Amino acid sequence: MTPPEQSFRAPPGTRDVLAPESARWEALVERFAGLAGRAGYGMVLLPMFEDVGVFARGIGESTDVVSKEMYDFSDKGGRHICLRPEFTASLVRAFVQHRPTTPWKTWYWGPAFRYERPQAGRYRQFHQVGVEAMGSEDPHLDVEVLALAWRFYQALGMSRLRLDVNTLGDGACRPAYREALVAYLAPREGELCEEHRERWRLNPLRVLDCKRPACREATAGAPWQLDHLCEPCAGHWAAVLDGLGALQIPYRVQPRLVRGLDYYTRTTFEVAAEALDAAQDAVGGGGRYDGLSEALGGPPTPGIGFSLGIERILLACDAEGVFAAPGARVAAFVVDLAGGTEALCLVDELRRGGVGADRAFGARSLKAQLRVADRSGAAVALIVGPDELAAGTVTVRRLRGGSGQESVKRGEVVDRVRREVAVEEAG
Ligand code: AMP
């Protein structure tokens, strides 16, 4: 057979995550599942692709995510499909479809897809963990959701974090604020950055979030939504800040924080990791989306949630030197010098007894098998040779913390390994 002319690589903006790095992913998701589960959130599984309208209508046509970054295509049945660029719109679509009783509190994890320019910390397939809570306007739900995100970062050991919060008002007060902003921006159009000089009327709020110096300067004296809240929104906002204070969660009010998705109302927030480069330092964000259910054809239903980027969280953990990869889960490594089925049976017995066990394959030398045993991270090697087989014993050799080996009766091996691992863990 002629070799292929070209070998394949993972597409730009995607990454293979291999062990042992993947063990950190498992641990991270497990920790998130624990936190969310203990707070009454149930896991949801959603399709990775949806009708393109779910995102176009949900997120907003004028957003970067919808206008530039969607992985959309027509499938073989002629449906216009989109790989999910985020979870919230998809989750609310599921809410509208199934009408679960509220409050409906959910958590999820998985990949999302955006056609962005790949760089460190910015991928085309990235992964998020998140929660969404639908059906209550209570400001303490906002605080609960914010606190869940904050406690999660803390649980990973992260500490160099900045939580920015803002309020975007609602259907009652945002239109008047928007007019005030338009009146402010119109005479300053020429001072805006090139992109916003053209596009600012499509979504004037987005100009406030623009990082380019021209927009920053032009909007220095702009009116803020914060100062134009209706009474219910002002009360809601005050209660959210009060709750964050009561839980001693440090925050900074950032009136420029608009976020890139159009569905947000009232509370919005973003968490930045100070250990990362400013261009990709957002490790999570979220907010209220009280109009999203209606926008997707459902009953008026308030909601709030967040999504956190797993890749960026892990980069930030690396930069802070926290949340190391968990240790090996293999406690014993069986070295087979006897042939036959003895090693097969011993490994099976160990695993059934709840002891992590691995073995070498291919009848290699003692030295070669011990090398693999060392690499496996196991605490002990269990050597099964012809002598052991004849005597009904196994040689237990310690691989860490002082060498040494001894002969143990075959029937006592599983217990012996358990004790050995317990001693090591206690030490
Ligand atoms: P967003 O829905 O844009 O607020 O994104 C929520 C979080 O997902 C961000 O704070 C990032 O941590 C992460 N994220 C968003 N886009 C990307 C991307 N292209 N690559 C890696 N992480 C991302």
Tab-separated table of C-alpha atoms in Angstrom, residues 11-332:
chain	number	residue	atom	x	y	z
A	11	PRO	CA	-8.193	21.376	12.650
A	12	PRO	CA	-6.981	24.914	13.529
A	13	GLY	CA	-8.478	26.109	16.774
A	14	THR	CA	-9.089	22.609	18.158
A	15	ARG	CA	-6.988	20.572	20.559
A	16	ASP	CA	-6.655	16.953	21.540
A	17	VAL	CA	-6.643	16.585	25.313
A	18	LEU	CA	-4.707	13.493	26.310
A	19	ALA	CA	-3.982	11.885	29.668
A	20	PRO	CA	-2.647	12.943	32.107
A	21	GLU	CA	-3.951	16.458	31.247
A	22	SER	CA	-7.417	15.028	30.718
A	23	ALA	CA	-7.449	13.886	34.369
A	24	ARG	CA	-7.604	17.567	35.317
A	25	TRP	CA	-10.654	17.997	33.079
A	26	GLU	CA	-12.355	15.080	34.767
A	27	ALA	CA	-11.547	16.495	38.191
A	28	LEU	CA	-12.720	19.961	37.195
A	29	VAL	CA	-16.057	18.760	35.850
A	30	GLU	CA	-16.509	16.482	38.865
A	31	ARG	CA	-15.937	19.392	41.203
A	32	PHE	CA	-18.379	21.574	39.295
A	33	ALA	CA	-20.980	18.793	39.249
A	34	GLY	CA	-20.620	18.429	43.020
A	35	LEU	CA	-21.043	22.143	43.685
A	36	ALA	CA	-23.994	22.537	41.327
A	37	GLY	CA	-25.651	19.301	42.485
A	38	ARG	CA	-25.422	20.302	46.139
A	39	ALA	CA	-27.105	23.596	45.226
A	40	GLY	CA	-30.071	21.793	43.639
A	41	TYR	CA	-29.049	22.053	39.974
A	42	GLY	CA	-29.654	18.995	37.761
A	43	MET	CA	-27.524	18.114	34.748
A	44	VAL	CA	-28.944	18.673	31.247
A	45	LEU	CA	-27.714	17.150	28.031
A	46	LEU	CA	-28.458	19.265	24.975
A	47	PRO	CA	-27.812	18.699	21.284
A	48	MET	CA	-24.531	20.087	20.033
A	49	PHE	CA	-26.335	21.595	17.044
A	50	GLU	CA	-29.617	23.455	16.721
A	51	ASP	CA	-31.704	25.202	14.099
A	52	VAL	CA	-29.702	28.314	13.292
A	53	GLY	CA	-32.669	30.458	14.363
A	54	VAL	CA	-32.232	29.452	18.006
A	55	PHE	CA	-28.977	31.393	18.114
A	56	ALA	CA	-29.754	34.069	15.517
A	57	ARG	CA	-32.946	35.036	17.322
A	58	GLY	CA	-31.724	34.268	20.824
A	59	ILE	CA	-28.301	35.898	20.790
A	60	GLY	CA	-29.049	38.697	18.297
A	61	GLU	CA	-28.218	39.178	14.608
A	62	SER	CA	-25.923	42.134	15.232
A	63	THR	CA	-23.607	40.336	17.654
A	64	ASP	CA	-20.154	39.134	16.600
A	65	VAL	CA	-21.092	35.607	17.633
A	66	VAL	CA	-24.007	35.469	15.177
A	67	SER	CA	-22.763	37.716	12.385
A	68	LYS	CA	-19.175	36.413	12.176
A	69	GLU	CA	-18.515	33.326	14.247
A	70	MET	CA	-21.231	30.739	13.649
A	71	TYR	CA	-20.417	27.280	12.341
A	72	ASP	CA	-23.570	26.984	10.273
A	73	PHE	CA	-24.371	24.746	7.341
A	74	SER	CA	-27.240	23.078	5.517
A	75	ASP	CA	-27.605	19.407	6.374
A	76	LYS	CA	-28.600	16.683	3.921
A	77	GLY	CA	-32.274	17.341	4.715
A	78	GLY	CA	-31.897	21.003	3.773
A	79	ARG	CA	-32.135	22.262	7.371
A	80	HIS	CA	-30.055	25.301	8.265
A	81	ILE	CA	-28.079	24.033	11.247
A	82	CYS	CA	-25.561	25.644	13.578
A	83	LEU	CA	-23.047	24.068	15.954
A	84	ARG	CA	-23.830	25.702	19.278
A	85	PRO	CA	-21.687	28.801	19.898
A	86	GLU	CA	-22.911	28.793	23.524
A	87	PHE	CA	-25.395	26.947	25.728
A	88	THR	CA	-27.921	29.475	27.021
A	89	ALA	CA	-30.069	29.901	23.908
A	90	SER	CA	-30.110	26.126	23.411
A	91	LEU	CA	-31.111	25.609	27.056
A	92	VAL	CA	-33.945	28.117	26.774
A	93	ARG	CA	-35.091	26.414	23.559
A	94	ALA	CA	-35.302	23.191	25.613
A	95	PHE	CA	-37.249	25.041	28.308
A	96	VAL	CA	-39.756	26.320	25.766
A	97	GLN	CA	-40.089	22.850	24.268
A	98	HIS	CA	-40.553	20.885	27.513
A	99	ARG	CA	-41.995	23.476	29.925
A	100	PRO	CA	-40.489	21.949	33.076
A	101	THR	CA	-41.800	23.230	36.409
A	102	THR	CA	-39.978	26.250	37.699
A	103	PRO	CA	-37.688	27.191	39.236
A	104	TRP	CA	-35.797	25.051	36.785
A	105	LYS	CA	-32.166	24.849	37.873
A	106	THR	CA	-29.756	23.125	35.515
A	107	TRP	CA	-26.030	22.624	34.985
A	108	TYR	CA	-24.107	21.441	31.960
A	109	TRP	CA	-20.690	20.998	30.450
A	110	GLY	CA	-19.456	20.378	26.942
A	111	PRO	CA	-18.010	21.914	23.805
A	112	ALA	CA	-19.098	25.112	22.060
A	113	PHE	CA	-17.957	26.284	18.623
A	114	ARG	CA	-17.062	29.731	17.315
A	115	TYR	CA	-15.227	30.616	14.142
A	116	GLU	CA	-12.703	32.936	15.778
A	117	ARG	CA	-9.037	33.615	15.011
A	118	PRO	CA	-7.263	30.882	16.985
A	119	GLN	CA	-4.623	32.019	19.483
A	120	ALA	CA	-3.523	31.135	22.997
A	121	GLY	CA	-6.671	30.853	25.093
A	122	ARG	CA	-8.992	31.355	22.096
A	123	TYR	CA	-10.153	28.275	20.257
A	124	ARG	CA	-12.745	27.323	17.662
A	125	GLN	CA	-13.892	24.410	19.751
A	126	PHE	CA	-13.753	25.294	23.417
A	127	HIS	CA	-15.489	23.889	26.460
A	128	GLN	CA	-17.664	25.372	29.126
A	129	VAL	CA	-19.258	24.454	32.416
A	130	GLY	CA	-22.308	26.452	33.399
A	131	VAL	CA	-25.597	26.752	35.202
A	132	GLU	CA	-28.938	28.278	34.225
A	133	ALA	CA	-31.852	28.941	36.577
A	134	MET	CA	-35.211	29.783	35.043
A	135	GLY	CA	-38.462	30.959	36.530
A	136	SER	CA	-37.619	33.438	39.259
A	137	GLU	CA	-36.904	37.146	39.350
A	138	ASP	CA	-35.693	37.006	42.939
A	139	PRO	CA	-32.421	38.962	43.213
A	140	HIS	CA	-31.160	36.344	45.642
A	141	LEU	CA	-31.170	33.913	42.727
A	142	ASP	CA	-28.753	36.288	40.975
A	143	VAL	CA	-26.582	36.187	44.083
A	144	GLU	CA	-26.800	32.381	44.298
A	145	VAL	CA	-25.694	32.021	40.690
A	146	LEU	CA	-22.864	34.527	41.059
A	147	ALA	CA	-21.750	32.857	44.275
A	148	LEU	CA	-21.702	29.436	42.598
A	149	ALA	CA	-19.269	30.718	39.988
A	150	TRP	CA	-17.135	32.417	42.615
A	151	ARG	CA	-17.048	29.416	44.963
A	152	PHE	CA	-16.111	27.179	42.052
A	153	TYR	CA	-13.020	29.230	41.209
A	154	GLN	CA	-12.160	29.260	44.898
A	155	ALA	CA	-12.596	25.483	45.121
A	156	LEU	CA	-9.963	25.113	42.387
A	157	GLY	CA	-7.594	27.246	44.443
A	158	MET	CA	-7.754	30.338	42.215
A	159	SER	CA	-7.417	33.675	43.968
A	160	ARG	CA	-6.222	36.271	41.458
A	161	LEU	CA	-9.702	37.041	40.151
A	162	ARG	CA	-11.689	40.151	39.361
A	163	LEU	CA	-15.474	40.068	39.368
A	164	ASP	CA	-17.075	42.871	37.371
A	165	VAL	CA	-20.807	43.392	37.722
A	166	ASN	CA	-23.241	45.694	35.983
A	167	THR	CA	-26.944	46.040	35.314
A	168	LEU	CA	-28.447	46.521	31.872
A	169	GLY	CA	-31.939	47.513	33.005
A	170	ASP	CA	-35.004	45.987	31.403
A	171	GLY	CA	-37.668	46.629	28.779
A	172	ALA	CA	-39.036	49.489	30.880
A	173	CYS	CA	-35.891	51.555	31.368
A	174	ARG	CA	-33.487	50.456	28.664
A	175	PRO	CA	-35.237	52.168	25.697
A	176	ALA	CA	-35.025	55.628	27.331
A	177	TYR	CA	-31.412	54.985	28.320
A	178	ARG	CA	-30.621	53.841	24.801
A	179	GLU	CA	-32.020	57.113	23.445
A	180	ALA	CA	-29.861	59.067	25.853
A	181	LEU	CA	-26.831	57.071	24.711
A	182	VAL	CA	-27.678	57.588	21.030
A	183	ALA	CA	-28.013	61.337	21.652
A	184	TYR	CA	-24.585	61.274	23.287
A	185	LEU	CA	-22.903	59.192	20.566
A	186	ALA	CA	-24.416	60.841	17.455
A	187	PRO	CA	-22.285	64.015	17.568
A	188	ARG	CA	-19.221	61.904	18.445
A	189	GLU	CA	-19.587	59.348	15.656
A	190	GLY	CA	-16.373	60.524	13.988
A	191	GLU	CA	-14.371	59.907	17.169
A	192	LEU	CA	-15.290	56.209	17.405
A	193	CYS	CA	-13.052	53.354	16.226
A	194	GLU	CA	-13.413	52.363	12.572
A	195	GLU	CA	-15.705	49.405	13.256
A	196	HIS	CA	-18.083	51.325	15.497
A	197	ARG	CA	-18.138	54.449	13.309
A	198	GLU	CA	-19.928	52.197	10.798
A	199	ARG	CA	-21.913	49.960	13.099
A	200	TRP	CA	-22.686	51.845	16.300
A	201	ARG	CA	-26.339	52.479	15.470
A	202	LEU	CA	-26.998	48.745	15.200
A	203	ASN	CA	-26.164	48.299	18.864
A	204	PRO	CA	-25.027	51.486	20.599
A	205	LEU	CA	-24.449	49.718	23.934
A	206	ARG	CA	-21.699	47.633	22.397
A	207	VAL	CA	-19.584	50.789	21.921
A	208	LEU	CA	-19.259	51.045	25.709
A	209	ASP	CA	-17.618	47.610	25.809
A	210	CYS	CA	-15.174	48.366	22.965
A	211	LYS	CA	-11.564	48.077	24.164
A	212	ARG	CA	-10.086	50.384	21.493
A	213	PRO	CA	-8.733	53.705	22.822
A	214	ALA	CA	-10.827	55.799	20.395
A	215	CYS	CA	-14.120	54.374	21.711
A	216	ARG	CA	-12.856	54.490	25.296
A	217	GLU	CA	-12.099	58.203	25.014
A	218	ALA	CA	-15.241	59.071	23.103
A	219	THR	CA	-17.420	57.378	25.719
A	220	ALA	CA	-15.610	58.675	28.809
A	221	GLY	CA	-18.504	61.007	29.614
A	222	ALA	CA	-21.304	58.753	28.302
A	223	PRO	CA	-24.480	58.224	30.299
A	224	TRP	CA	-24.560	54.845	32.088
A	225	GLN	CA	-27.508	52.488	32.384
A	226	LEU	CA	-26.813	52.401	36.121
A	227	ASP	CA	-27.963	55.992	36.403
A	228	HIS	CA	-31.069	55.413	34.292
A	229	LEU	CA	-32.760	52.482	36.041
A	230	CYS	CA	-36.496	52.263	36.604
A	231	GLU	CA	-37.553	51.687	40.178
A	232	PRO	CA	-37.930	47.875	40.000
A	233	CYS	CA	-34.509	47.535	38.310
A	234	ALA	CA	-32.903	49.860	40.850
A	235	GLY	CA	-34.368	47.804	43.714
A	236	HIS	CA	-33.212	44.562	42.102
A	237	TRP	CA	-29.699	45.919	41.586
A	238	ALA	CA	-29.424	47.155	45.177
A	239	ALA	CA	-30.533	43.744	46.496
A	240	VAL	CA	-27.965	41.937	44.335
A	241	LEU	CA	-25.117	44.127	45.594
A	242	ASP	CA	-26.368	43.759	49.139
A	243	GLY	CA	-26.393	39.955	48.805
A	244	LEU	CA	-22.861	39.883	47.360
A	245	GLY	CA	-21.748	41.993	50.313
A	246	ALA	CA	-23.441	39.629	52.781
A	247	LEU	CA	-21.546	36.672	51.256
A	248	GLN	CA	-18.327	38.697	51.241
A	249	ILE	CA	-17.807	38.185	47.543
A	250	PRO	CA	-15.601	41.030	46.323
A	251	TYR	CA	-16.876	42.777	43.185
A	252	ARG	CA	-16.290	45.875	41.133
A	253	VAL	CA	-19.189	47.759	39.554
A	254	GLN	CA	-18.192	48.172	35.909
A	255	PRO	CA	-20.760	50.328	34.076
A	256	ARG	CA	-19.096	49.542	30.718
A	257	LEU	CA	-19.785	45.822	31.018
A	258	VAL	CA	-22.294	44.997	28.272
A	259	ARG	CA	-21.159	41.522	27.122
A	260	GLY	CA	-21.361	40.233	23.612
A	261	LEU	CA	-24.807	38.649	23.568
A	262	ASP	CA	-27.982	40.677	23.154
A	263	TYR	CA	-30.286	38.718	25.443
A	264	TYR	CA	-29.021	40.108	28.727
A	265	THR	CA	-31.224	42.178	31.052
A	266	ARG	CA	-30.523	43.511	34.527
A	267	THR	CA	-27.586	41.750	36.232
A	268	THR	CA	-24.563	40.943	34.070
A	269	PHE	CA	-21.143	39.864	35.227
A	270	GLU	CA	-17.774	38.718	34.053
A	271	VAL	CA	-14.834	37.173	35.873
A	272	ALA	CA	-11.285	37.918	34.735
A	273	ALA	CA	-8.172	36.016	35.795
A	274	GLU	CA	-5.426	38.517	36.496
A	275	ALA	CA	-2.772	35.895	35.787
A	276	LEU	CA	-3.777	35.777	32.087
A	277	ASP	CA	-3.094	38.216	29.220
A	278	ALA	CA	-5.705	40.951	29.207
A	279	ALA	CA	-6.942	40.039	25.704
A	280	GLN	CA	-8.034	36.557	26.852
A	281	ASP	CA	-8.429	36.976	30.573
A	282	ALA	CA	-12.212	36.361	30.759
A	283	VAL	CA	-12.675	33.023	32.502
A	284	GLY	CA	-16.445	33.248	32.718
A	285	GLY	CA	-19.466	35.442	32.418
A	286	GLY	CA	-23.202	35.487	32.641
A	287	GLY	CA	-26.277	37.362	33.613
A	288	ARG	CA	-30.040	37.636	33.442
A	289	TYR	CA	-31.992	37.044	30.267
A	290	ASP	CA	-35.558	37.759	31.256
A	291	GLY	CA	-36.747	38.207	27.638
A	292	LEU	CA	-35.092	35.183	26.036
A	293	SER	CA	-37.907	32.683	26.568
A	294	GLU	CA	-40.346	34.995	24.780
A	295	ALA	CA	-37.852	35.679	22.005
A	296	LEU	CA	-37.793	31.919	21.367
A	297	GLY	CA	-41.572	31.612	21.345
A	298	GLY	CA	-42.098	30.623	24.996
A	299	PRO	CA	-43.990	32.166	27.890
A	300	PRO	CA	-42.452	35.177	29.629
A	301	THR	CA	-40.005	33.505	32.021
A	302	PRO	CA	-37.059	35.142	33.749
A	303	GLY	CA	-33.711	33.372	33.805
A	304	ILE	CA	-30.127	33.799	34.890
A	305	GLY	CA	-26.974	31.785	34.371
A	306	PHE	CA	-23.289	31.733	33.549
A	307	SER	CA	-20.768	29.884	31.412
A	308	LEU	CA	-17.147	29.433	32.365
A	309	GLY	CA	-14.403	28.558	29.890
A	310	ILE	CA	-12.608	25.362	30.931
A	311	GLU	CA	-9.456	25.902	28.819
A	312	ARG	CA	-8.954	29.396	30.196
A	313	ILE	CA	-9.621	28.316	33.764
A	314	LEU	CA	-6.923	25.661	33.414
A	315	LEU	CA	-4.503	28.193	31.883
A	316	ALA	CA	-5.185	30.525	34.809
A	317	CYS	CA	-4.683	27.654	37.275
A	318	ASP	CA	-1.313	26.925	35.636
A	319	ALA	CA	-0.354	30.587	35.920
A	320	GLU	CA	-1.334	30.607	39.592
A	321	GLY	CA	0.276	27.211	40.266
A	322	VAL	CA	-2.934	25.668	41.601
A	323	PHE	CA	-5.187	22.713	40.753
A	324	ALA	CA	-2.452	20.286	39.736
A	325	ALA	CA	-3.317	17.131	37.807
A	326	PRO	CA	-4.624	14.478	40.195
A	327	GLY	CA	-2.202	11.631	40.973
A	328	ALA	CA	-2.248	8.195	39.357
A	329	ARG	CA	-5.299	6.081	39.983
A	330	VAL	CA	-3.451	2.838	39.477
A	331	ALA	CA	-2.287	1.513	42.853
A	332	ALA	CA	-0.797	-1.797	41.733
